[in-house]
Coordinates of C-alpha atoms in Angstrom, one line a residue:
M17 CA 5.3 -32.1 -23.9
D18 CA 8.5 -31.6 -26.0
S19 CA 11.8 -30.2 -24.7
T20 CA 11.2 -26.9 -26.5
S21 CA 7.8 -26.3 -24.9
T22 CA 9.2 -27.4 -21.5
S23 CA 12.1 -25.0 -21.8
S24 CA 9.7 -22.2 -22.8
S25 CA 7.4 -23.0 -19.9
H26 CA 10.3 -22.9 -17.5
S27 CA 11.5 -19.6 -18.9
R28 CA 8.1 -18.0 -18.5
R29 CA 8.0 -19.2 -14.8
A30 CA 11.4 -17.8 -14.2
T31 CA 10.5 -14.5 -15.8
R32 CA 7.4 -14.1 -13.6
S33 CA 9.4 -14.8 -10.5
S34 CA 12.1 -12.2 -11.4
L35 CA 9.6 -9.5 -12.2
A36 CA 7.6 -9.8 -9.0
C37 CA 8.3 -7.2 -6.3
L38 CA 9.5 -8.3 -2.9
P39 CA 6.2 -7.8 -1.0
C40 CA 4.3 -9.8 -3.6
R41 CA 7.0 -12.5 -3.6
S42 CA 6.9 -12.8 0.2
R43 CA 3.1 -13.4 0.1
H44 CA 3.3 -15.6 -3.0
V45 CA 0.8 -13.6 -4.9
K46 CA 0.7 -12.4 -8.5
C47 CA 2.5 -9.2 -9.4
D48 CA 2.3 -7.2 -12.6
G49 CA 6.0 -6.1 -12.2
K50 CA 5.1 -2.4 -12.8
R51 CA 7.8 0.0 -11.7
P52 CA 8.3 2.0 -9.5
C53 CA 5.2 0.5 -7.8
C54 CA 3.2 -2.5 -8.9
A55 CA -0.6 -2.4 -9.1
R56 CA -1.1 -4.5 -6.0
C57 CA 1.2 -2.4 -3.8
T58 CA -0.5 0.8 -5.1
E59 CA -3.9 -0.6 -4.2
L60 CA -2.8 -1.6 -0.7
G61 CA -0.9 1.7 -0.1
Q62 CA 2.3 -0.1 0.8
E63 CA 6.0 0.3 -0.1
C64 CA 7.0 -1.5 -3.3
S65 CA 10.5 -2.6 -4.0
Y66 CA 12.3 -5.0 -6.3
A67 CA 15.3 -7.3 -6.0
R68 CA 18.3 -6.2 -8.0
S69 CA 19.9 -8.6 -10.5
R70 CA 22.6 -10.8 -8.8
R71 CA 24.6 -11.0 -12.0
G72 CA 28.0 -9.6 -11.5
G73 CA 27.3 -9.4 -7.8
L74 CA 30.1 -9.0 -5.2
D75 CA 31.8 -12.1 -3.8
R76 CA 32.3 -12.5 0.0
A77 CA 35.7 -10.7 0.0
A78 CA 34.1 -7.7 -1.8
L79 CA 31.2 -7.7 0.6
A80 CA 33.6 -7.7 3.6
D81 CA 35.5 -4.8 2.0
R82 CA 32.2 -3.0 1.4
R83 CA 31.1 -3.4 5.0
Q84 CA 34.5 -2.1 6.3
R85 CA 34.1 1.0 4.1
L86 CA 30.5 1.5 5.3
A87 CA 31.7 1.2 8.9
A88 CA 34.5 3.7 8.4
G89 CA 32.1 6.2 7.0
E90 CA 29.5 5.9 9.8
G91 CA 31.5 8.1 12.1
T92 CA 30.5 11.2 10.1
L93 CA 26.8 10.4 10.1
S94 CA 24.2 11.0 12.7
T95 CA 22.7 7.9 14.4
S96 CA 19.6 8.1 12.3
D97 CA 21.3 8.6 9.0
S98 CA 23.9 6.0 9.8
S99 CA 21.3 3.3 10.5
R100 CA 19.3 4.3 7.4
Q101 CA 22.2 4.4 4.9
S102 CA 24.1 1.3 6.2
Y103 CA 21.0 -0.8 6.2
T104 CA 19.9 0.3 2.8
A105 CA 23.3 -0.2 1.3
I106 CA 23.6 -3.7 2.6
L107 CA 20.1 -4.5 1.3
Q108 CA 21.1 -3.2 -2.1
V109 CA 24.3 -5.3 -2.1
Q110 CA 22.3 -8.4 -1.3
G111 CA 19.7 -7.8 -4.0
H112 CA 17.1 -5.9 -2.0
S113 CA 16.1 -2.3 -2.4
A114 CA 13.5 -1.7 0.4
P115 CA 14.4 1.4 2.3
L116 CA 14.5 0.9 6.1
M117 CA 13.5 4.4 7.3
A118 CA 10.8 5.3 4.8
G119 CA 8.5 8.1 5.8
G120 CA 11.1 9.9 7.9
L121 CA 10.5 7.6 11.0
R122 CA 13.1 7.5 13.7
P123 CA 15.3 4.3 14.0
E124 CA 13.4 1.5 15.6
P125 CA 14.6 -0.7 18.5
S126 CA 17.2 -3.3 18.1
E127 CA 16.6 -5.5 15.0
T128 CA 18.6 -8.4 13.6
I129 CA 17.6 -9.8 10.2
S130 CA 19.4 -12.3 8.2
V131 CA 19.6 -11.5 4.5
G132 CA 21.9 -13.8 2.5
D133 CA 25.1 -14.2 4.5
V134 CA 24.8 -10.7 6.2
I135 CA 23.3 -10.0 9.6
L136 CA 21.4 -6.7 9.5
G137 CA 21.4 -4.8 12.7
I138 CA 19.8 -1.6 13.8
S139 CA 20.6 -0.3 17.3
Y140 CA 18.4 1.9 19.5
P141 CA 19.4 3.5 22.8
G142 CA 18.5 1.3 25.7
A143 CA 18.1 -1.9 23.6
S144 CA 20.4 -4.6 22.5
T145 CA 20.1 -7.3 19.9
D146 CA 19.7 -10.2 22.3
D147 CA 18.0 -8.4 25.2
I148 CA 14.4 -8.8 24.0
E149 CA 13.2 -8.7 27.6
N150 CA 14.2 -5.0 27.8
D151 CA 13.4 -4.1 24.2
P152 CA 10.9 -1.2 24.4
L153 CA 8.7 -2.3 21.5
I154 CA 8.6 -5.9 22.7
K155 CA 7.6 -4.7 26.1
A156 CA 4.9 -2.5 24.6
Y157 CA 3.6 -5.5 22.7
Y158 CA 3.2 -7.5 26.0
E159 CA 1.8 -4.6 27.9
K160 CA -0.7 -3.3 25.3
F161 CA -1.6 -6.3 23.1
H162 CA -0.7 -9.7 24.5
G163 CA -3.4 -9.7 27.1
C164 CA -6.0 -9.2 24.4
H165 CA -4.8 -12.2 22.3
P166 CA -2.6 -14.2 24.6
F167 CA -1.2 -16.9 22.3
L168 CA 2.5 -16.1 22.0
L169 CA 4.9 -17.4 24.5
P170 CA 5.0 -15.4 27.8
Q171 CA 7.8 -12.8 27.7
K172 CA 10.1 -14.5 30.1
H173 CA 9.8 -17.9 28.4
L174 CA 10.4 -16.3 24.9
T175 CA 13.5 -14.5 26.3
R176 CA 14.9 -17.8 27.6
L177 CA 14.3 -19.7 24.4
Y178 CA 15.7 -16.9 22.3
Q179 CA 19.1 -17.3 24.1
D180 CA 19.5 -20.6 22.2
P181 CA 21.5 -19.5 19.0
Q182 CA 19.8 -22.3 17.0
R183 CA 16.4 -20.8 17.6
Q184 CA 17.1 -17.2 17.0
S185 CA 16.8 -17.2 13.2
S186 CA 13.4 -18.9 13.5
F187 CA 12.1 -16.3 16.0
T188 CA 13.2 -13.3 13.7
P189 CA 9.9 -12.8 11.8
L190 CA 7.9 -13.2 15.0
L191 CA 9.9 -10.6 16.8
A192 CA 9.6 -8.3 13.8
A193 CA 5.8 -8.7 13.9
M194 CA 5.7 -8.1 17.7
R195 CA 7.8 -4.9 17.3
L196 CA 5.5 -3.7 14.5
I197 CA 2.5 -3.9 16.9
G198 CA 4.4 -2.5 19.8
S199 CA 5.4 0.5 17.6
I200 CA 1.8 1.2 16.7
Y201 CA 0.9 1.5 20.4
T202 CA 3.9 3.7 21.2
S203 CA 4.1 5.9 18.2
R204 CA 0.4 5.9 17.0
E205 CA 1.5 5.7 13.4
W206 CA 2.1 3.0 10.8
P207 CA 5.7 1.7 11.1
V208 CA 6.7 1.5 7.4
S209 CA 10.3 0.5 8.3
L210 CA 9.2 -2.3 10.5
R211 CA 6.8 -3.6 7.9
D212 CA 9.7 -3.6 5.4
Q213 CA 11.8 -5.6 7.9
L214 CA 9.0 -8.1 8.4
E215 CA 8.7 -8.6 4.7
A216 CA 12.4 -9.2 4.4
C217 CA 12.1 -11.8 7.2
F218 CA 9.3 -13.6 5.4
L219 CA 11.6 -13.9 2.3
Q220 CA 14.3 -15.5 4.3
A221 CA 12.2 -17.8 6.6
S222 CA 11.2 -21.3 5.9
P223 CA 7.7 -21.2 4.4
S224 CA 6.6 -24.2 6.5
D225 CA 7.9 -22.9 9.9
P226 CA 4.9 -22.7 12.2
I227 CA 6.2 -19.4 13.6
I228 CA 5.2 -17.9 10.3
V229 CA 1.6 -18.7 11.2
Q230 CA 1.9 -16.5 14.3
S231 CA 3.8 -13.8 12.5
R232 CA 1.4 -13.4 9.6
F233 CA -1.5 -13.7 12.0
L234 CA -0.2 -10.7 14.0
L235 CA 0.5 -8.7 10.8
S236 CA -3.1 -9.4 9.6
I237 CA -4.6 -7.9 12.7
A238 CA -2.4 -4.8 12.5
L239 CA -3.1 -4.3 8.8
F240 CA -6.9 -4.7 9.2
W241 CA -7.3 -2.1 12.0
Y242 CA -5.0 0.3 10.1
D243 CA -7.6 0.0 7.3
Y244 CA -5.6 -2.2 4.9
K245 CA -8.4 -4.7 4.6
D246 CA -7.2 -6.5 1.4
A247 CA -3.7 -6.9 2.7
A248 CA -5.1 -8.1 6.0
K249 CA -7.2 -10.8 4.3
Q250 CA -4.1 -12.0 2.3
E251 CA -2.1 -12.4 5.5
M252 CA -4.9 -14.1 7.4
D253 CA -5.5 -16.5 4.4
A254 CA -1.8 -17.3 4.4
A255 CA -1.7 -17.9 8.2
T256 CA -4.8 -20.0 8.1
G257 CA -3.7 -22.0 5.0
L258 CA -0.4 -22.8 6.6
A259 CA -2.0 -23.8 9.9
L260 CA -4.3 -26.2 8.1
E261 CA -1.5 -27.5 6.0
L262 CA 0.6 -28.2 9.1
K263 CA -2.5 -29.8 10.8
M264 CA -2.1 -27.5 13.7
F265 CA -5.6 -28.4 14.8
L266 CA -4.6 -31.9 15.8
S267 CA -3.3 -32.7 19.3
D268 CA -0.2 -34.4 17.8
F269 CA 1.0 -31.0 16.5
A270 CA 1.6 -29.4 19.9
A271 CA 3.2 -32.5 21.2
S272 CA 5.6 -32.9 18.2
H273 CA 6.5 -29.2 18.0
G274 CA 6.6 -28.5 21.7
G275 CA 8.8 -31.4 22.6
D276 CA 9.4 -31.7 26.4
D277 CA 8.6 -28.0 27.0
P278 CA 5.0 -27.8 28.4
V279 CA 4.9 -24.0 27.9
L280 CA 5.8 -24.3 24.2
R281 CA 3.2 -27.1 23.8
E282 CA 0.6 -24.8 25.4
C283 CA 1.7 -22.0 23.0
W284 CA 0.9 -24.1 20.0
R285 CA -2.5 -25.0 21.4
R286 CA -3.3 -21.4 21.9
T287 CA -2.1 -20.4 18.5
W288 CA -4.7 -22.7 16.8
W289 CA -7.5 -21.6 19.1
M290 CA -6.7 -17.9 18.8
L291 CA -6.6 -18.3 15.0
Y292 CA -10.0 -20.0 15.3
T293 CA -11.4 -17.2 17.4
V294 CA -10.1 -14.3 15.4
D295 CA -11.2 -15.9 12.1
A296 CA -14.7 -15.8 13.6
Y297 CA -14.2 -12.2 14.6
Y298 CA -13.3 -11.4 11.0
T299 CA -16.4 -13.2 9.7
G300 CA -18.6 -11.3 12.1
T301 CA -17.0 -7.9 11.5
L302 CA -17.2 -7.9 7.8
G303 CA -19.5 -10.7 6.8
T304 CA -17.2 -11.3 3.9
M305 CA -14.2 -13.2 5.2
N306 CA -15.2 -16.8 5.3
F307 CA -15.0 -18.7 8.6
R308 CA -12.5 -21.1 7.1
V309 CA -11.9 -23.2 10.2
A310 CA -15.5 -23.6 11.3
N311 CA -16.0 -27.1 9.8
I312 CA -12.6 -28.4 11.1
S313 CA -12.8 -31.2 13.7
P314 CA -10.0 -30.3 16.0
T315 CA -8.4 -32.7 18.5
V316 CA -6.0 -30.1 20.0
E317 CA -6.7 -29.6 23.7
L318 CA -8.0 -26.5 25.3
P319 CA -5.8 -23.7 26.7
C320 CA -5.2 -23.4 30.4
E321 CA -5.6 -20.4 32.7
E322 CA -3.6 -17.2 32.0
L323 CA -1.8 -17.4 35.4
E324 CA -0.8 -21.0 34.8
Y325 CA 0.5 -20.1 31.4
E326 CA 2.6 -17.2 32.7
S327 CA 4.0 -19.2 35.6
G328 CA 4.9 -22.1 33.4
D329 CA 2.9 -24.5 35.7
I330 CA 0.8 -26.1 32.9
P331 CA -1.8 -28.6 34.1
E332 CA -3.0 -31.6 32.1
P333 CA -5.1 -29.9 29.4
R334 CA -8.9 -30.4 29.1
T335 CA -10.4 -31.5 25.8
L336 CA -13.1 -29.9 23.7
Q337 CA -15.2 -33.0 24.1
E338 CA -15.1 -32.5 27.9
F339 CA -16.2 -28.9 27.6
N340 CA -19.1 -29.7 25.3
C341 CA -20.3 -32.4 27.7
R342 CA -19.9 -30.3 30.9
E343 CA -23.6 -30.2 31.5
F344 CA -23.6 -34.0 32.2
S345 CA -20.9 -33.9 34.7
T346 CA -22.0 -34.7 38.3
E347 CA -18.9 -32.9 39.7
P348 CA -17.9 -29.4 38.6
I349 CA -15.0 -29.3 36.1
H350 CA -12.8 -26.3 35.9
F351 CA -12.3 -24.7 32.5
S352 CA -10.2 -21.7 31.6
S353 CA -11.5 -18.3 30.4
F354 CA -10.0 -19.1 27.0
A355 CA -12.1 -22.3 26.9
Y356 CA -15.2 -20.3 27.6
L357 CA -14.3 -17.9 24.8
I358 CA -13.9 -20.8 22.4
G359 CA -17.3 -22.1 23.6
A360 CA -18.8 -18.7 23.0
V361 CA -17.5 -18.7 19.4
Q362 CA -19.0 -22.2 18.9
C363 CA -22.4 -21.1 20.3
A364 CA -22.5 -18.0 18.1
A365 CA -21.6 -20.0 15.0
A366 CA -24.2 -22.7 15.8
A367 CA -26.9 -20.0 16.4
I368 CA -26.1 -18.4 13.0
S369 CA -26.2 -21.7 11.2
A370 CA -29.6 -22.5 12.7
A371 CA -31.1 -19.1 11.9
P372 CA -32.6 -18.2 8.5
K373 CA -30.6 -16.2 6.0
I374 CA -33.6 -14.1 5.1
A375 CA -35.9 -13.6 8.1
T376 CA -39.6 -14.3 7.7
K377 CA -42.5 -14.0 10.1
E378 CA -42.7 -17.8 10.5
D379 CA -39.0 -18.0 11.6
S380 CA -39.7 -16.1 14.8
T381 CA -40.6 -19.1 16.9
H382 CA -37.7 -21.1 15.4
V383 CA -35.1 -18.5 16.5
I384 CA -36.4 -18.5 20.0
Q385 CA -36.7 -22.3 20.4
A386 CA -33.6 -23.5 18.4
A387 CA -31.0 -20.8 17.6
D388 CA -31.4 -18.9 20.9
S389 CA -31.0 -22.1 23.0
S390 CA -27.3 -22.3 22.1
L391 CA -26.6 -18.9 23.5
D392 CA -28.7 -19.4 26.6
G393 CA -27.0 -22.7 27.2
W394 CA -23.6 -21.0 27.3
R395 CA -24.8 -18.4 29.7
L396 CA -26.7 -20.7 32.1
L397 CA -23.8 -23.1 32.5
L398 CA -21.4 -20.4 33.5
P399 CA -19.9 -21.1 37.0
N400 CA -20.2 -18.2 39.4
D401 CA -16.6 -17.1 39.0
R402 CA -17.1 -16.7 35.2
K403 CA -20.2 -14.5 35.4
Q404 CA -18.2 -11.6 36.8
V405 CA -15.5 -10.4 34.4
M406 CA -13.9 -8.1 37.0
D407 CA -12.2 -9.5 40.2
K408 CA -12.1 -8.0 43.6
N409 CA -8.9 -6.2 42.8
G410 CA -10.4 -4.4 39.8
K411 CA -8.7 -6.5 37.1
V412 CA -10.8 -7.4 34.1
D413 CA -10.6 -10.9 32.6
E414 CA -10.2 -9.9 28.9
L415 CA -11.1 -13.2 27.4
M416 CA -14.3 -13.5 29.4
F417 CA -15.0 -9.8 28.5
Q418 CA -14.8 -10.8 24.8
A419 CA -16.9 -14.0 25.4
H420 CA -19.7 -12.1 27.0
L421 CA -19.7 -9.4 24.3
L422 CA -19.8 -12.1 21.6
I423 CA -22.8 -13.8 23.2
H424 CA -24.6 -10.4 23.6
V425 CA -24.0 -9.2 20.0
S426 CA -25.2 -12.7 18.8
A427 CA -28.5 -12.2 20.6
I428 CA -28.9 -8.7 19.1
G429 CA -28.3 -10.1 15.6
L430 CA -30.7 -13.0 16.0
H431 CA -33.6 -11.1 17.5
R432 CA -33.5 -7.7 15.9
P433 CA -35.0 -8.8 12.6
F434 CA -38.1 -9.9 14.4
S435 CA -38.3 -7.0 16.9
A436 CA -39.8 -3.5 16.7
L437 CA -36.3 -2.1 16.3
K438 CA -36.4 -1.9 12.5
F439 CA -33.6 -1.1 10.0
N440 CA -33.6 1.8 7.6
A441 CA -30.9 2.9 5.1
V442 CA -29.3 6.2 6.0
E443 CA -28.5 8.3 2.9
D444 CA -25.4 10.2 2.0
I445 CA -23.0 8.0 3.9
S446 CA -20.5 6.2 1.7
S447 CA -20.3 3.1 3.8
C448 CA -24.1 2.7 3.7
A449 CA -23.9 1.3 0.2
R450 CA -25.8 -2.0 0.9
E451 CA -29.2 -2.4 -0.6
P452 CA -31.9 -2.4 2.1
P453 CA -33.0 -6.0 2.8
L454 CA -36.5 -7.4 2.3
D455 CA -39.2 -6.3 4.8
T456 CA -40.3 -8.8 7.5
P457 CA -43.8 -8.5 8.9
I458 CA -44.0 -8.0 12.6
P459 CA -44.4 -11.5 14.2
D460 CA -46.7 -12.4 17.1
L461 CA -43.7 -12.7 19.5
V462 CA -42.4 -9.2 18.6
N463 CA -42.3 -8.2 22.3
V464 CA -40.1 -11.2 23.2
H465 CA -37.6 -10.3 20.4
T466 CA -37.5 -6.6 21.3
V467 CA -36.9 -7.3 25.0
R468 CA -34.1 -9.8 24.2
V469 CA -32.4 -7.2 22.0
L470 CA -32.7 -4.4 24.6
R471 CA -31.5 -6.7 27.4
A472 CA -28.5 -7.8 25.4
V473 CA -27.7 -4.1 24.7
E474 CA -28.0 -3.3 28.4
A475 CA -25.7 -6.2 29.2
Q476 CA -23.1 -4.7 26.8
I477 CA -23.4 -1.3 28.4
R478 CA -22.7 -2.9 31.8
L479 CA -19.5 -4.4 30.5
L480 CA -18.4 -1.0 29.0
A481 CA -19.1 0.8 32.2
L482 CA -16.7 -1.3 34.3
P483 CA -14.5 1.0 36.4
L484 CA -11.2 0.9 34.5
A485 CA -8.4 3.5 34.6
E486 CA -8.3 3.1 30.8
F487 CA -10.6 1.5 28.3
H488 CA -8.2 -1.0 26.8
H489 CA -9.5 -4.1 24.9
T490 CA -9.0 -5.8 21.6
P491 CA -10.0 -3.7 18.6
F492 CA -12.3 -6.5 17.5
T493 CA -14.7 -5.4 20.3
T494 CA -15.5 -2.3 18.1
C495 CA -18.1 -3.9 15.8
M496 CA -19.7 -5.9 18.6
V497 CA -20.2 -2.7 20.6
S498 CA -21.3 -0.7 17.6
E499 CA -24.1 -3.0 16.7
G500 CA -25.5 -2.7 20.2
T501 CA -25.3 1.0 19.9
L502 CA -27.2 0.9 16.6
A503 CA -30.0 -1.1 18.2
L504 CA -30.1 1.4 21.1
L505 CA -30.3 4.3 18.7
S506 CA -33.3 2.7 17.1
A507 CA -34.9 2.3 20.5
C508 CA -34.2 6.0 21.3
A509 CA -36.0 7.0 18.1
T510 CA -39.1 4.8 18.4
L511 CA -39.6 3.3 21.9
L512 CA -37.9 5.1 24.8
K513 CA -39.4 8.2 26.5
G514 CA -38.5 10.4 29.5
T515 CA -36.0 9.0 31.9
Q516 CA -35.4 5.9 29.8
L517 CA -34.5 8.0 26.8
S518 CA -32.2 10.2 28.9
T519 CA -30.4 7.2 30.3
A520 CA -30.0 5.6 26.8
R521 CA -28.5 8.9 25.5
D522 CA -26.0 8.8 28.3
Q523 CA -25.1 5.2 27.4
I524 CA -24.6 6.1 23.7
R525 CA -22.4 9.0 24.8
M526 CA -20.3 6.6 26.9
T527 CA -20.0 4.0 24.2
L528 CA -18.7 6.6 21.7
G529 CA -16.2 7.7 24.3
C530 CA -15.0 4.1 24.7
L531 CA -14.6 3.6 21.0
K532 CA -12.8 6.9 20.6
V533 CA -10.1 5.7 23.0
L534 CA -9.5 2.6 20.8
G535 CA -9.6 4.9 17.7
E536 CA -6.6 6.8 19.0
V537 CA -4.5 3.7 18.2
W538 CA -6.4 2.2 15.3
P539 CA -7.5 4.4 12.3
R540 CA -10.2 2.0 11.2
I541 CA -11.9 2.4 14.6
A542 CA -11.7 6.2 14.4
R543 CA -13.4 6.0 11.0
N544 CA -16.1 3.8 12.3
V545 CA -16.7 6.2 15.2
R546 CA -17.2 9.1 12.7
E547 CA -19.7 7.0 10.8
L548 CA -21.5 6.1 13.9
Q549 CA -21.7 9.7 15.0
T550 CA -23.2 10.7 11.6
I551 CA -25.8 7.9 11.9
A552 CA -26.7 9.0 15.4
Q553 CA -27.2 12.6 14.3
T554 CA -29.6 11.4 11.6
V555 CA -31.6 8.9 13.7
L556 CA -31.9 11.3 16.6
G557 CA -32.4 14.4 14.5
I558 CA -29.4 16.2 16.1
G559 CA -27.1 18.7 14.4
A560 CA -26.5 18.8 10.7
G561 CA -26.8 15.0 10.1
V562 CA -27.9 13.7 6.8
G563 CA -31.3 13.1 5.2
R564 CA -33.4 10.2 6.4
N565 CA -34.6 7.6 4.0
T566 CA -38.5 7.8 4.0
A567 CA -38.9 4.4 2.4
T568 CA -40.7 1.6 4.2
P569 CA -38.4 0.3 6.9
S570 CA -36.9 -3.1 6.4
S571 CA -35.7 -5.9 8.6
S572 CA -32.2 -7.3 8.3
A573 CA -31.5 -9.8 5.6
G574 CA -30.1 -12.2 8.1
P575 CA -29.0 -12.7 11.7
S576 CA -25.7 -12.2 13.4
F577 CA -23.8 -13.3 16.5
G578 CA -25.3 -12.4 20.0
G579 CA -27.1 -13.0 23.6
G580 CA -27.4 -11.8 27.2
E581 CA -29.5 -10.6 30.1
G582 CA -29.9 -7.0 31.1
G583 CA -32.1 -4.5 32.7
L584 CA -33.8 -1.7 30.8
D585 CA -37.1 -0.8 32.5
L586 CA -39.6 -2.1 29.9
A587 CA -42.7 -1.9 32.0
T588 CA -44.2 0.9 29.9
Y589 CA -43.0 -0.5 26.5
V590 CA -45.8 -1.1 24.0
P591 CA -44.5 -1.9 20.4
S592 CA -46.1 0.0 17.6
N593 CA -47.8 -1.9 14.7
D594 CA -47.4 1.1 12.4
T595 CA -44.2 0.1 10.6
T596 CA -44.5 2.9 8.1
N597 CA -43.4 5.5 10.6
S598 CA -40.8 3.5 12.4
S599 CA -37.3 5.0 12.4
S600 CA -34.6 2.5 12.0
L601 CA -31.0 1.9 11.0
G602 CA -29.3 0.8 7.9
S603 CA -26.6 -1.9 7.7
I604 CA -23.2 -0.3 7.4
E605 CA -20.5 -2.4 5.9
D606 CA -17.9 -1.9 8.6
L607 CA -20.2 -1.3 11.6
C608 CA -22.8 -4.0 10.8
G609 CA -20.8 -6.8 9.4
W610 CA -22.3 -9.1 12.0
Y611 CA -25.7 -8.6 10.2
S612 CA -24.9 -10.6 7.1

C-alpha cells in the first residue's frame, strides 16, 4: 500500500472516531454520527452526546481560572442547580457534553470521576466522597441486590481497599455501576445521570482492567430488566469478551490479580462463576443470547460459603472436578450454595444438549432415560442441609433458591412437549409473534411426562410460598416462575377439576402477586406480568381476554431448562387422547424464552 492510500486510510479512521458519540465510543461500537442523537442511541432510548473539539482548548491555567469562577458563582445557586451547572461546565471544558442531571433528577450521592486532569465531584447530604460505607446508594446496592448476585467484594472489604489512593481510580466505574443499581431500588426510576457518569468512567478507564468486567456486567443486568434489551446484550457481550480475553476462567487469574488478599482472590473466582451463571440465565430467558461460556473448560476454583466470604475467613477452595465426582466420595465433602448453583446450571445445560431440538414421539423415552437423569442426579445428591432453602431463623438461601428453581423449570421444559399440557398460540398479544411449533403425537409415556411437569410446578409453588416478609429475589427468577405458571394454566384448562382446580387458581394468584412485587422495581417484569394476566384471562375464559386460536394445538419446538419433585394430587388424573379440543399455551418471547 502506498503512502497516499495509507494516509487516506488513517484519515478515514480518525474521522470515524471523531464523529462517534460518547456512548458508542465507550462501548466500541459503530456510530453514524447523526446529531443531536445518533441512530443507535435513538434505538436504545438513551442520552446521546458528543465530545467537543479540543482545538483551541484551555490550558491548565485557564482551566484553574475557570474553576475558580465557577466556584465563586456557586453561592448564588441552589444545591441542585449548582451541582448540575458546575459538572456540566467542567465536562464541556474537557471535551464532553453529557448533562449530569438529565430528566430533572435530584443530585445523586457522592461521585468522583476523573475526566482529563479534573476531578468531578457531586455531593449529597449525608455522604462523602471517600465514605462509601455510608453512601446511601452503595448501601442500597448491598441490601437489595448483592445477596442475589454476590460476586463483588463484601462492603467492608471494598471500603478498606478503596482507602488506598492507588486503587481509587480503578474502582470508579464499579462504584458508578453499583450506585446506578442502588438508585433503581431506592428511586424506582431509571437514573439517567448515573448512566451518564458510568459512560464517562468507561471512557477514562483502562479497557483491560478486570473491574470493567464487573462494571459492564452490572450495567447489563440493569439495562435488561429496564427493557433495554439491545443495550444489555452489548454490555454483556463486552463483559464476557473481556473476561475471556483476560482468561478469567483459569485458576491463575485469581491468584495473579488477587495477590496475597484471599478475599480479593475469592472475588475474582466469583466474578467468573456469576458471569457463567447469568449468561445461562440470559440464554434461558430469551433463547437468543448465546451461552458463550458453555464450552469453556474452566480451572478456576469454586466459590466458598457466603458467611465465609463476608467474614474474610476463606477456606482452601474446592475444584469443579471434585464437585463433579462427589458421588464417588466415601466421605461427605462440603460444597457451598454457590457451587450447587453452578452444578444446577451445568445439569440444565447438559439436559438441553441431550434433548431434541424438535420433539417427536420417539424422543419421549430418550428424554426420560438420558436428559432427565442429569437433573435427577443433582437433586438426589443434595445433602440434607441443601434440600431446605430456608433455615430455622427464616432466612432464605438465595443461591439455593435460584438453583432449585432452575432445576424445576428445566424439568418443565423437557417434559411438557411430551405431556398432555399442550401449547397453543394466543392471538392479539404482540409478544406472541412466534409461529406455532410442529405438532407432536402423544407418546405412550404421556402420563409420566405430565406428572413430571406438574410436580415441578408444585415444587416451584412451594418455593414461592416460603414465609417471607417481602418477596425479594433476583429478577431472573421471573421467567422461570412464569413458565411454571403457563404450564399450570394449561392444567387448569384441561386436567384439573374441583378442589384441585381451586387450589391451582390460588397458586396462580399468588405467583402473579410475587411477580408484581418484582415488577415494582423492574419495568420488564411489570410488562411480563401484564402479558401473563392477558394469557390467563384467555386460557381460563375470564374477563375480556382475547380470542383463542382454534387451530390444532402444538407441542413446543424444543425443550428448556427444568426438574423437581412436588405434590399435586394426581390420583384422579386421566389424560385425554383428543388433542383437537385441548387448550394450551403459546410460546411468548419474553415469558417462554426457556422453550427455545
